PDB file of C-alpha atoms in Angstrom:
ATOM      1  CA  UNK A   3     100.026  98.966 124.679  1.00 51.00           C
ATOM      2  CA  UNK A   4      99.613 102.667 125.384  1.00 59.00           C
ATOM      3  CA  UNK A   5     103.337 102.820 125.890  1.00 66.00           C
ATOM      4  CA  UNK A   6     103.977 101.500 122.057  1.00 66.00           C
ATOM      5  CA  UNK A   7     101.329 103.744 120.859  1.00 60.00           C
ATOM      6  CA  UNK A   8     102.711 106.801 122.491  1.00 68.00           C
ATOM      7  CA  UNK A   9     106.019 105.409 121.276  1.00 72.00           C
ATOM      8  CA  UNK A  10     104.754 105.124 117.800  1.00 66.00           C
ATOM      9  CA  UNK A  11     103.426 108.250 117.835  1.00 66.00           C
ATOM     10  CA  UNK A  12     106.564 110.057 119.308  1.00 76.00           C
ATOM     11  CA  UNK A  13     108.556 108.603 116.597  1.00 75.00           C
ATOM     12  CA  UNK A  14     106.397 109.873 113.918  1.00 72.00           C
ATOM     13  CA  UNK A  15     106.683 113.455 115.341  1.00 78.00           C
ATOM     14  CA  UNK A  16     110.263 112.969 115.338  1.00 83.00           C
ATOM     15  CA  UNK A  17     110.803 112.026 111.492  1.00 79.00           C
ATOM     16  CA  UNK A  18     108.093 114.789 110.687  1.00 77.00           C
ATOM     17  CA  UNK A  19     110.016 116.873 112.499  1.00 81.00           C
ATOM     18  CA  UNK A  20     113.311 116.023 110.581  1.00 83.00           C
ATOM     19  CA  UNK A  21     111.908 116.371 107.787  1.00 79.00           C
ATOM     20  CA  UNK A  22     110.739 119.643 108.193  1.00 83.00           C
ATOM     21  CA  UNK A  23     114.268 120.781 109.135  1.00 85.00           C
ATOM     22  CA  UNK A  24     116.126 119.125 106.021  1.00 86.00           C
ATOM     23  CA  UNK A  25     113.692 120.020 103.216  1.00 85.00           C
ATOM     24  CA  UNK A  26     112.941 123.006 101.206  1.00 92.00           C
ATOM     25  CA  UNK A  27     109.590 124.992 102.181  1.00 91.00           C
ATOM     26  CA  UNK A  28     107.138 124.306  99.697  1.00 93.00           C
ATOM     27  CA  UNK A  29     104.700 127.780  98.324  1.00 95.00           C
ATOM     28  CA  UNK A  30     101.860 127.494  97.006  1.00 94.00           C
ATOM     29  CA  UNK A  31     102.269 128.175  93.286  1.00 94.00           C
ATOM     30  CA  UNK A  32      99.569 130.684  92.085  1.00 94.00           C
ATOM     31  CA  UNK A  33      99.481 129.000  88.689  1.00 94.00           C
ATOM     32  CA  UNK A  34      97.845 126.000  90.579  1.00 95.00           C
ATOM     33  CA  UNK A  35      94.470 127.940  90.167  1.00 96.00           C
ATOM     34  CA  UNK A  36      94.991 128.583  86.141  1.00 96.00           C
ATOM     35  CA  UNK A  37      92.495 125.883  84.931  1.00 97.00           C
ATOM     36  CA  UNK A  38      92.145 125.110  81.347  1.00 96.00           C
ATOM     37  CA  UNK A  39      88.808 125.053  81.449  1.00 96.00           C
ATOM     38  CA  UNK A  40      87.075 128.123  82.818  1.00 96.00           C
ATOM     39  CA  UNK A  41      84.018 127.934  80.301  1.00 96.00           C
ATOM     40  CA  UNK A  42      80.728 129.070  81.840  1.00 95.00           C
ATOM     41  CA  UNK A  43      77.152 127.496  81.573  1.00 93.00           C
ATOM     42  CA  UNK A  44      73.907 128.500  82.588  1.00 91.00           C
ATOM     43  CA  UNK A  45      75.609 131.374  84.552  1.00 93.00           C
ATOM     44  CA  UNK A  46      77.863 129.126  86.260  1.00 95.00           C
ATOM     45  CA  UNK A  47      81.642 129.965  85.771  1.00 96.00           C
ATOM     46  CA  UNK A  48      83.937 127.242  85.738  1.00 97.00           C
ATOM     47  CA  UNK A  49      81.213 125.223  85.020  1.00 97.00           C
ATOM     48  CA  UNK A  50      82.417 121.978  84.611  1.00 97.00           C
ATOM     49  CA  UNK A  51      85.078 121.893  87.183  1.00 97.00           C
ATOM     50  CA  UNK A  52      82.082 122.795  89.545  1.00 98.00           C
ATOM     51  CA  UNK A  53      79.283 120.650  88.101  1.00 97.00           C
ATOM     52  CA  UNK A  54      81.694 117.345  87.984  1.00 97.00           C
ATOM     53  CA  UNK A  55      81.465 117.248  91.935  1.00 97.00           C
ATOM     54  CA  UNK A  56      78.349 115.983  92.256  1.00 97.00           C
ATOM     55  CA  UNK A  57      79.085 112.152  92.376  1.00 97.00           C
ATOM     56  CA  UNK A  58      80.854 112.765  95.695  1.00 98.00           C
ATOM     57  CA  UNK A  59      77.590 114.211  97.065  1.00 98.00           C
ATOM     58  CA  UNK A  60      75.914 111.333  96.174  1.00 97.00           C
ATOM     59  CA  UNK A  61      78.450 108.707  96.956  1.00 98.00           C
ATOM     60  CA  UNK A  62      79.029 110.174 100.686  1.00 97.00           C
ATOM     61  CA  UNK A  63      75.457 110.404 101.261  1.00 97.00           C
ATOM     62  CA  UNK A  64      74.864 107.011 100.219  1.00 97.00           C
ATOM     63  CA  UNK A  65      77.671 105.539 102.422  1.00 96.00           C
ATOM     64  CA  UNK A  66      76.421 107.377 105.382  1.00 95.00           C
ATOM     65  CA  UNK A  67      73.164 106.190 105.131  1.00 95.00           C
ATOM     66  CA  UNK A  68      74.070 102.592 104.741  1.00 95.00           C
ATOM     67  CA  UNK A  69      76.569 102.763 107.231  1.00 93.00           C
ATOM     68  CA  UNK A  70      73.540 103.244 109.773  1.00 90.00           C
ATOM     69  CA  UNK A  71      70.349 101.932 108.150  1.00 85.00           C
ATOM     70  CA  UNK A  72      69.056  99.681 107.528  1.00 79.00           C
ATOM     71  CA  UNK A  73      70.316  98.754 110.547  1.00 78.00           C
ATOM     72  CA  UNK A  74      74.379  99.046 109.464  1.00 81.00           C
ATOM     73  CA  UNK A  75      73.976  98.056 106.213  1.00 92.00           C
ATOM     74  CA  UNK A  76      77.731  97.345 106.282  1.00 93.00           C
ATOM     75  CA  UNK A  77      77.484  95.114 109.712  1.00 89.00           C
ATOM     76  CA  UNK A  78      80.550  97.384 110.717  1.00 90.00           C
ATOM     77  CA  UNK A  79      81.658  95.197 113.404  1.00 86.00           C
ATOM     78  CA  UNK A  80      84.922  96.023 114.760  1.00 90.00           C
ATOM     79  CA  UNK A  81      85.290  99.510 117.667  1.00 90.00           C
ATOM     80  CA  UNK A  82      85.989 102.123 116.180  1.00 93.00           C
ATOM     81  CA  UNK A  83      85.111 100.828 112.468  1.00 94.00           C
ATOM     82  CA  UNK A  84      81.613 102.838 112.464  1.00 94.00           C
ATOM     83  CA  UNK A  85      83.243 105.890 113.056  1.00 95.00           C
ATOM     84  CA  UNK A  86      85.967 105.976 110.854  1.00 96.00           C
ATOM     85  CA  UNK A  87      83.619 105.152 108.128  1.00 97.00           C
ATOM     86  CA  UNK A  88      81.377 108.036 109.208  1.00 96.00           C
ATOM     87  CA  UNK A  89      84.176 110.683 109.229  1.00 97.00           C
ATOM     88  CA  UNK A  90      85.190 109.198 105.399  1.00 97.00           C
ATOM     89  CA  UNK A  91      81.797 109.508 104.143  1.00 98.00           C
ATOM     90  CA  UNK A  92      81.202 112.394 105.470  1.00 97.00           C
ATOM     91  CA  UNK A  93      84.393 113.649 104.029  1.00 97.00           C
ATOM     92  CA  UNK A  94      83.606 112.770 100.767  1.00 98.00           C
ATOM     93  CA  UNK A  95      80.240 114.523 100.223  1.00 98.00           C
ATOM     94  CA  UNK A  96      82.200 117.715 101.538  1.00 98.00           C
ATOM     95  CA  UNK A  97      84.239 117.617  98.659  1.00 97.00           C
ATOM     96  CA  UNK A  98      81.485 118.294  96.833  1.00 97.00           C
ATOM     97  CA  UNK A  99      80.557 121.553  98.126  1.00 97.00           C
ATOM     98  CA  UNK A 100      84.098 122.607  99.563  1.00 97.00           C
ATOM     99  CA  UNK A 101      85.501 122.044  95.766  1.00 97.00           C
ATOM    100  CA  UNK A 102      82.499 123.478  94.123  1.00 97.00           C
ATOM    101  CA  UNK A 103      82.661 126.210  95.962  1.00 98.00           C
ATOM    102  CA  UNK A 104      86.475 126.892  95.160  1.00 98.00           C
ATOM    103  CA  UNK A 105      86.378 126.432  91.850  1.00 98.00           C
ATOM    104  CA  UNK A 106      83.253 129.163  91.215  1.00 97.00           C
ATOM    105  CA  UNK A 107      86.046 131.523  91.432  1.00 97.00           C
ATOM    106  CA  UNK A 108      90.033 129.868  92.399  1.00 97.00           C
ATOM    107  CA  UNK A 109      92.319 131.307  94.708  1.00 96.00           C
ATOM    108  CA  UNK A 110      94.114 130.048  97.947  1.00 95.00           C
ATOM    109  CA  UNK A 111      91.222 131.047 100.163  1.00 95.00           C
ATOM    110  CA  UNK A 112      89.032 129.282  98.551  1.00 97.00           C
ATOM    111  CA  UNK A 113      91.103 126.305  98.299  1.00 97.00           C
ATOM    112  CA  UNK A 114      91.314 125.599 101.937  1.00 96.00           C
ATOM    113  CA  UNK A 115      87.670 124.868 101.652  1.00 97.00           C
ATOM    114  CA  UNK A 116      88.735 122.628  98.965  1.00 97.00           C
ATOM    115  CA  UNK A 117      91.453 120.673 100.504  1.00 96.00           C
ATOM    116  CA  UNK A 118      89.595 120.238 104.475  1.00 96.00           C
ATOM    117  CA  UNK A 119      87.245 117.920 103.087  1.00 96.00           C
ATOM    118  CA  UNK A 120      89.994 115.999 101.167  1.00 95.00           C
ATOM    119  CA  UNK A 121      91.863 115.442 104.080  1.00 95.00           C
ATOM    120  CA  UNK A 122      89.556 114.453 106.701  1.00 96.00           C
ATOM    121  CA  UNK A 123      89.056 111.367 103.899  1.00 95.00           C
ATOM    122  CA  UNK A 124      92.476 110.712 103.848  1.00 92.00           C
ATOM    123  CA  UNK A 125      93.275 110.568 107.609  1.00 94.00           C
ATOM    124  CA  UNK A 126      89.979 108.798 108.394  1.00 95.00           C
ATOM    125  CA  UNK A 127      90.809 106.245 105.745  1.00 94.00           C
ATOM    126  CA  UNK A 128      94.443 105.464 107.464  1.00 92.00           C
ATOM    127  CA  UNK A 129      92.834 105.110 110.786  1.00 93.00           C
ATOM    128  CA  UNK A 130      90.379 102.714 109.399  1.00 94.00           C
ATOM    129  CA  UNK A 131      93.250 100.462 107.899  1.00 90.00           C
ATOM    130  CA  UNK A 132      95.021 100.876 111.105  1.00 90.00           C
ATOM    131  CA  UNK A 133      91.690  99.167 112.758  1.00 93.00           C
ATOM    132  CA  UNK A 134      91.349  96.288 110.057  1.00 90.00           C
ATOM    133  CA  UNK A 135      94.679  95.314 109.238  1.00 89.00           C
ATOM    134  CA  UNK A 136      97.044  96.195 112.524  1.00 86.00           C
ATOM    135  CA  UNK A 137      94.941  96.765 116.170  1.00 88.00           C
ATOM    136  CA  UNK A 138      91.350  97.847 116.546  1.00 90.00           C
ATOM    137  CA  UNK A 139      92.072  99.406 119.596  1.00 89.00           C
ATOM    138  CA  UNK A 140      95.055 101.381 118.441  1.00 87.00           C
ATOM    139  CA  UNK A 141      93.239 102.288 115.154  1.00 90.00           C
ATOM    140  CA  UNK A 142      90.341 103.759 117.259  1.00 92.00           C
ATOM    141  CA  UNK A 143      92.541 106.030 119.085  1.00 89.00           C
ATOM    142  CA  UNK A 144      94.272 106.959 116.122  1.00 90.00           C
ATOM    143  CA  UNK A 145      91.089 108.781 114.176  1.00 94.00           C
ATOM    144  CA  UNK A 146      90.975 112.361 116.212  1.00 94.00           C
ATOM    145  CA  UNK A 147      95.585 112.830 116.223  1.00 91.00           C
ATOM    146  CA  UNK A 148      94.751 111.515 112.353  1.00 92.00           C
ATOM    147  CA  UNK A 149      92.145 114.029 111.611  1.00 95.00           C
ATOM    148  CA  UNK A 150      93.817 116.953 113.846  1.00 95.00           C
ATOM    149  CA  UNK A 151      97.247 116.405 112.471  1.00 91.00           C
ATOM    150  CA  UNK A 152      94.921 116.541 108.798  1.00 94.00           C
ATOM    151  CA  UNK A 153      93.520 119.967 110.437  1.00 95.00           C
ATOM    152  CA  UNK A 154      96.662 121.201 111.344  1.00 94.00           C
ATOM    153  CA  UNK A 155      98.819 120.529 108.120  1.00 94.00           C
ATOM    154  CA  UNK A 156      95.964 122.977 106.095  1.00 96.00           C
ATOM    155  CA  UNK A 157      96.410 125.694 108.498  1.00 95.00           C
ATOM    156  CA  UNK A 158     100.115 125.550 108.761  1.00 94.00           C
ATOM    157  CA  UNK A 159      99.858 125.886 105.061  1.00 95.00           C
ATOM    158  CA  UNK A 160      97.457 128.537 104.730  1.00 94.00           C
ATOM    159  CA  UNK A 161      99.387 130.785 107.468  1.00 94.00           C
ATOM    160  CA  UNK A 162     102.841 130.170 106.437  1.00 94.00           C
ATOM    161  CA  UNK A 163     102.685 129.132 102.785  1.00 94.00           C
ATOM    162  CA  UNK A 164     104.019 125.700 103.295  1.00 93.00           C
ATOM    163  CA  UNK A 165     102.810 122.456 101.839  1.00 94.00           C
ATOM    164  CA  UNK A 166     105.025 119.668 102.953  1.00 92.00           C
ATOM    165  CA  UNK A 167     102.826 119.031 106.152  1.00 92.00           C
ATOM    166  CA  UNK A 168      99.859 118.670 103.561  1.00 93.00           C
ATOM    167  CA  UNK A 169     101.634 117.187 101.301  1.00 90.00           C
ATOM    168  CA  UNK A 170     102.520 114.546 103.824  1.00 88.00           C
ATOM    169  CA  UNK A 171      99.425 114.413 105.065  1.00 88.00           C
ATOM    170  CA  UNK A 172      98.030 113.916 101.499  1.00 86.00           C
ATOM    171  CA  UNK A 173     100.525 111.097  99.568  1.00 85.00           C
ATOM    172  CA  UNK A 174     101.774 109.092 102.643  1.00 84.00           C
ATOM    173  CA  UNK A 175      98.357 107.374 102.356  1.00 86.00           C
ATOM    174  CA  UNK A 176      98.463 106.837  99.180  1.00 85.00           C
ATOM    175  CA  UNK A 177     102.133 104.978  99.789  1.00 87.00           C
ATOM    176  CA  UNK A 178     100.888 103.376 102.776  1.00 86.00           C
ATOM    177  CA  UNK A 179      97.547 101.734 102.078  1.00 88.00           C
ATOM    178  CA  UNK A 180      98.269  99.783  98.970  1.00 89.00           C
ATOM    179  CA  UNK A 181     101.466  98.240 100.256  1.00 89.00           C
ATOM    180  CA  UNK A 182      99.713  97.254 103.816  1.00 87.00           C
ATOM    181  CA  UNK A 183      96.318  95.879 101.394  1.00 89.00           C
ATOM    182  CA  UNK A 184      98.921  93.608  99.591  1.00 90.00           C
ATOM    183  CA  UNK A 185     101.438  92.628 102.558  1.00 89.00           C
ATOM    184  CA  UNK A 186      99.394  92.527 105.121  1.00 88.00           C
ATOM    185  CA  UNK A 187      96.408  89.913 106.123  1.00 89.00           C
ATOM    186  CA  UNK A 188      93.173  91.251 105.714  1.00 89.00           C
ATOM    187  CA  UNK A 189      90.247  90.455 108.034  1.00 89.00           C
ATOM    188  CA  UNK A 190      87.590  90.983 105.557  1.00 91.00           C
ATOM    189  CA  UNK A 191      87.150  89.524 102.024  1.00 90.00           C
ATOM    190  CA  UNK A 192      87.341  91.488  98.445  1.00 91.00           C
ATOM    191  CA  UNK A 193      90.449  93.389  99.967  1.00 90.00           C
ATOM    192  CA  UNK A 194      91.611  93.715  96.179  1.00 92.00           C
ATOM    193  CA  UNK A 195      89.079  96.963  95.868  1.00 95.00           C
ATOM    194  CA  UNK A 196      91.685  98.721  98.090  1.00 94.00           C
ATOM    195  CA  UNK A 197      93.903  98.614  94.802  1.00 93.00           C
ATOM    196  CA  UNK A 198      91.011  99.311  92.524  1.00 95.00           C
ATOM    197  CA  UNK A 199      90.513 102.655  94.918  1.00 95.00           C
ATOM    198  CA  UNK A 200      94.513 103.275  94.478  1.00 93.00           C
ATOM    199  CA  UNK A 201      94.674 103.020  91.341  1.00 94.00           C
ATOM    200  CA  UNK A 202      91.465 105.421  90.757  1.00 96.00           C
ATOM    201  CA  UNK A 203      93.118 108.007  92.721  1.00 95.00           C
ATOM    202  CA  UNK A 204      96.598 107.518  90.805  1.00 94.00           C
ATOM    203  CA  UNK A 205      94.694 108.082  87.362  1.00 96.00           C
ATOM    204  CA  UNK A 206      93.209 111.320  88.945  1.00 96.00           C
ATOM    205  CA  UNK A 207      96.559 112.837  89.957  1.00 95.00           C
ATOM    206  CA  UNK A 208      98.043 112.017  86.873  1.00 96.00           C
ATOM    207  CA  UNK A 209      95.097 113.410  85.057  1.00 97.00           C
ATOM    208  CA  UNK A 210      95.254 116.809  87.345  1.00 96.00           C
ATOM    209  CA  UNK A 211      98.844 116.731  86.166  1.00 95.00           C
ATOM    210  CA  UNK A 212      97.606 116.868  82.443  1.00 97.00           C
ATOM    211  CA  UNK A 213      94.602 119.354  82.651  1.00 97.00           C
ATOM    212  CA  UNK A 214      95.709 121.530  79.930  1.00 96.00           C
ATOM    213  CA  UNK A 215      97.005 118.307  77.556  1.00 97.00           C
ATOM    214  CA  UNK A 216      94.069 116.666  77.845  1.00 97.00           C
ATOM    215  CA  UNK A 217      91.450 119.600  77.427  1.00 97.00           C
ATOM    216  CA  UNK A 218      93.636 120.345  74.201  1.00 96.00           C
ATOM    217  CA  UNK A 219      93.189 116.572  73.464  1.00 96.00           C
ATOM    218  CA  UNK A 220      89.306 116.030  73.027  1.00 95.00           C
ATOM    219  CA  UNK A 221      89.312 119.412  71.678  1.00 94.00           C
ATOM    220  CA  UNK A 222      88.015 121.603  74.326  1.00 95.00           C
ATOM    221  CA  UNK A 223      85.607 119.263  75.521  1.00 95.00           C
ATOM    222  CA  UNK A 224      86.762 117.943  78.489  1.00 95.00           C
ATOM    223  CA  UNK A 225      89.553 118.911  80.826  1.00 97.00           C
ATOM    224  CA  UNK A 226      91.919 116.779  82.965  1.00 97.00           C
ATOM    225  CA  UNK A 227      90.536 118.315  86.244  1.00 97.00           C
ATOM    226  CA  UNK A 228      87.034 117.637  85.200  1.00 97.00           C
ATOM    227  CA  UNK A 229      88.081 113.985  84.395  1.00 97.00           C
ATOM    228  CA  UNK A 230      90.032 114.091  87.724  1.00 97.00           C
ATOM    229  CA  UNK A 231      87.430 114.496  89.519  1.00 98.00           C
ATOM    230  CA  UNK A 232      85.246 111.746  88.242  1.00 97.00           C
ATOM    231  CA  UNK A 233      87.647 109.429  88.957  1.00 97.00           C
ATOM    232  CA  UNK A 234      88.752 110.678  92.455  1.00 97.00           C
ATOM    233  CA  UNK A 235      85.142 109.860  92.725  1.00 97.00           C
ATOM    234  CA  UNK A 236      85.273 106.872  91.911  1.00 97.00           C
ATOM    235  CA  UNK A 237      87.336 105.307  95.107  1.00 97.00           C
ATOM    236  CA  UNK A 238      84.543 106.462  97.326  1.00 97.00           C
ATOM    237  CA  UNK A 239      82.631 104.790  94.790  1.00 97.00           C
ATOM    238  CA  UNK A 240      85.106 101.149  95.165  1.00 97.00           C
ATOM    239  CA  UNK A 241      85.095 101.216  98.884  1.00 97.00           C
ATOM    240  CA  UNK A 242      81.367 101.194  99.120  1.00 97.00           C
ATOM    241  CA  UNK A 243      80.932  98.415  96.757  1.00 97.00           C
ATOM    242  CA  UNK A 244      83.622  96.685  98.823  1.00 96.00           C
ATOM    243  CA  UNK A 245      81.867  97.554 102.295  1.00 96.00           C
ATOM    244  CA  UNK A 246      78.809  95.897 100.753  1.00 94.00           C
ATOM    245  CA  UNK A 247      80.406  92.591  99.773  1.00 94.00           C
ATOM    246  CA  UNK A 248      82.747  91.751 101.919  1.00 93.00           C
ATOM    247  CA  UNK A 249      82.769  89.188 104.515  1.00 91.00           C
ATOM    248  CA  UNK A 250      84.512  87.850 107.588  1.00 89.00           C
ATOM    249  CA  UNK A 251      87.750  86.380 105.987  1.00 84.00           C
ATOM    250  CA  UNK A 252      87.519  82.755 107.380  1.00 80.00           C
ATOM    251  CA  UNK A 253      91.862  82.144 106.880  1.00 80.00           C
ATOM    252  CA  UNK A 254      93.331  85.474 107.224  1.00 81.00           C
ATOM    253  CA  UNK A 255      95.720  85.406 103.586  1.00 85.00           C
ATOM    254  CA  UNK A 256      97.417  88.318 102.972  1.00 84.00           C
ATOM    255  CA  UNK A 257      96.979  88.995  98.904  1.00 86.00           C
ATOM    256  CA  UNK A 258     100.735  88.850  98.339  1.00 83.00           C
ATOM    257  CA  UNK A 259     100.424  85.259  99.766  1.00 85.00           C
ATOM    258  CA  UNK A 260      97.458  84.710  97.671  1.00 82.00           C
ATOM    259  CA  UNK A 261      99.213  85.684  94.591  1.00 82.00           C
ATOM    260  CA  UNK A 262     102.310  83.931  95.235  1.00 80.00           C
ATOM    261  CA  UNK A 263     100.461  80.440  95.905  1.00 77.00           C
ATOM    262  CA  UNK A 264      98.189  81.326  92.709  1.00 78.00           C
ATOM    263  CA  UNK A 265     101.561  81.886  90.709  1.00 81.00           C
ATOM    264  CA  UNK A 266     103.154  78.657  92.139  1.00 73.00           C
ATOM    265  CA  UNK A 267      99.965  76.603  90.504  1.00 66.00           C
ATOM    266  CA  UNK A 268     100.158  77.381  87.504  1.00 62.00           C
ATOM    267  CA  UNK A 269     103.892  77.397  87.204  1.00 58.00           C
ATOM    268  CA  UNK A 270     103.393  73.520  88.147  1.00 57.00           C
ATOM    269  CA  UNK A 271     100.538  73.092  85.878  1.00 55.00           C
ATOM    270  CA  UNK A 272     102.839  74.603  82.837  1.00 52.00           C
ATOM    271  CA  UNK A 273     105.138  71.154  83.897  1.00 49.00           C
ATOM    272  CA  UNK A 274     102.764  68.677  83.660  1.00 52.00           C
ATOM    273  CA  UNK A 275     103.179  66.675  80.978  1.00 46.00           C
ATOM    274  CA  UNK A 276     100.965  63.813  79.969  1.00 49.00           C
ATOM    275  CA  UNK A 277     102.031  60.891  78.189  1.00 42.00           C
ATOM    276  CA  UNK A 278      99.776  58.954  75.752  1.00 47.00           C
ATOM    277  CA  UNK A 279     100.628  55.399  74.554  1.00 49.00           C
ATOM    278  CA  UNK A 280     101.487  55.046  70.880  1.00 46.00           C
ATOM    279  CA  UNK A 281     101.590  51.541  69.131  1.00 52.00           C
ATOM    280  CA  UNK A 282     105.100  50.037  67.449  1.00 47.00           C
ATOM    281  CA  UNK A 283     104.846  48.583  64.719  1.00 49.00           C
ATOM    282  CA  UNK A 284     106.957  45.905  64.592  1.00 49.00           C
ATOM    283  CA  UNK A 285     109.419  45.300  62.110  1.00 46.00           C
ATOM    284  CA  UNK A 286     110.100  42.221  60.455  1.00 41.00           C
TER     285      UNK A 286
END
């Protein structure tokens, strides 16, 4: 086993490493940190870009707490499972003060602060899906090379201006996790809130994408990055709700088996015809 994990992991350096020789660097574009709204309130620049943080504060706290009392609220059963959860959680109420604090006044040192937080969500996340879906074992060992390769990809951006290893680090997740929550057999129930989170966190890049649109849109009264960040909030938000519900998955079904028997049924329902007898009237 620790010869396929070593394996894996020497393979992965490999590709990274390819890629790094065959692609363009990527800067960091200093109109990245030209908002459209940069309103003030109550003394507070940026106001709104700061102020809609706050439900990742309260989501990460929440999730921590539950994921230790009352007494694991979350019956986190598997090794390693508590303590990816921890590192997400704990992750995700960062946010809220490393993005606050970047957005009181934008520029690329404040924005590592942004993006640490980010990423220790993102690599604790894939370790936790490693743990579920592929090898507890190899998931467990996979959380501190996750979270140092997360660690490493913001400083080798911040001292060299380069973003592939953060952008890597940042969208192969987001690739990754829906394709292995609909291909691959889950051991807990209400797996489908790992596309509900996905799709959350799609709707927030695309709405980063259209800050300025959108704030021109409801008329200067709400921006896309403001928006963005309610729903980026909003997979923290998912995956709780999930943690509380779930359940041991009694026949491990993977969801694209699910959906394919589901689709078979009612194809053969459509068939089914049903006959009813009709009287003849006889002609003389």
């Amino acid at each position: 086993m620790k010869k396929r994990v070593i394996t894996a992991w020497g393979a992965a350096i490999v590709i990274f490493l390819v890629l790094m020789i065959v692609t363009p660097t990527i800067p960091q574009s200093q109109a990245y940190h030209d908002f459209a709204d940069q309103r003030s309130f109550f003394g507070i620049p940026n106001a709104l870009n700061v102020v809609s943080n706050f439900p990742f504060l309260i989501i990460g706290l929440v999730g921590l707490v539950l994921c230790y009392y009352p007494d694991d609220y979350f019956r986190l059963s598997l090794r390693g499972e508590k303590l990816g959860w921890t590192c997400f959680f704990v992750g995700v109420a960062a946010v809220a003060f490393g993005s606050s604090y970047y957005h009181l006044h934008p520029d690329d040192a404040r924005l590592v602060w942004d993006r640490l937080p980010m990423t220790i969500a993102f690599t604790s996340i894939m370790a936790i899906f490693v743990i579920e879906r592929i090898d507890e074992h190899k998931g467990t060992y996979s959380i501190v090379p996750l979270l140092l390769a997360g660690l490493v990809s913001i400083l080798y951006w911040r001292f060299f201006d380069d973003l592939r290893p953060y952008a890597l680090v940042q969208f192969v997740p987001c690739i990754v996790i829906p394709l292995m929550a609909i291909l691959l057999p889950p051991m807990y129930t209400h797996s489908t809130y790992w596309l509900w989170a996905a799709g959350f966190y799609l709707l927030a890049k695309v709405e980063e994408a259209a800050d300025k649109p959108i704030y021109s849109w409801t008329h200067h009264i709400l921006s896309g990055h403001s928006l963005k960040h309610l729903c980026a909030a909003m997979v923290p938000v998912f995956l709780t709700l999930m943690l509380a519900k779930r359940t041991v998955q009694t026949e491990r079904i993977s969801l694209y088996k699910t959906w394919k028997i589901s689709w078979k049924g009612s194809e053969e329902e459509s068939l089914e015809c049903t006959y009813s007898n009709v009287a003849v009237e006889e002609t003389r």
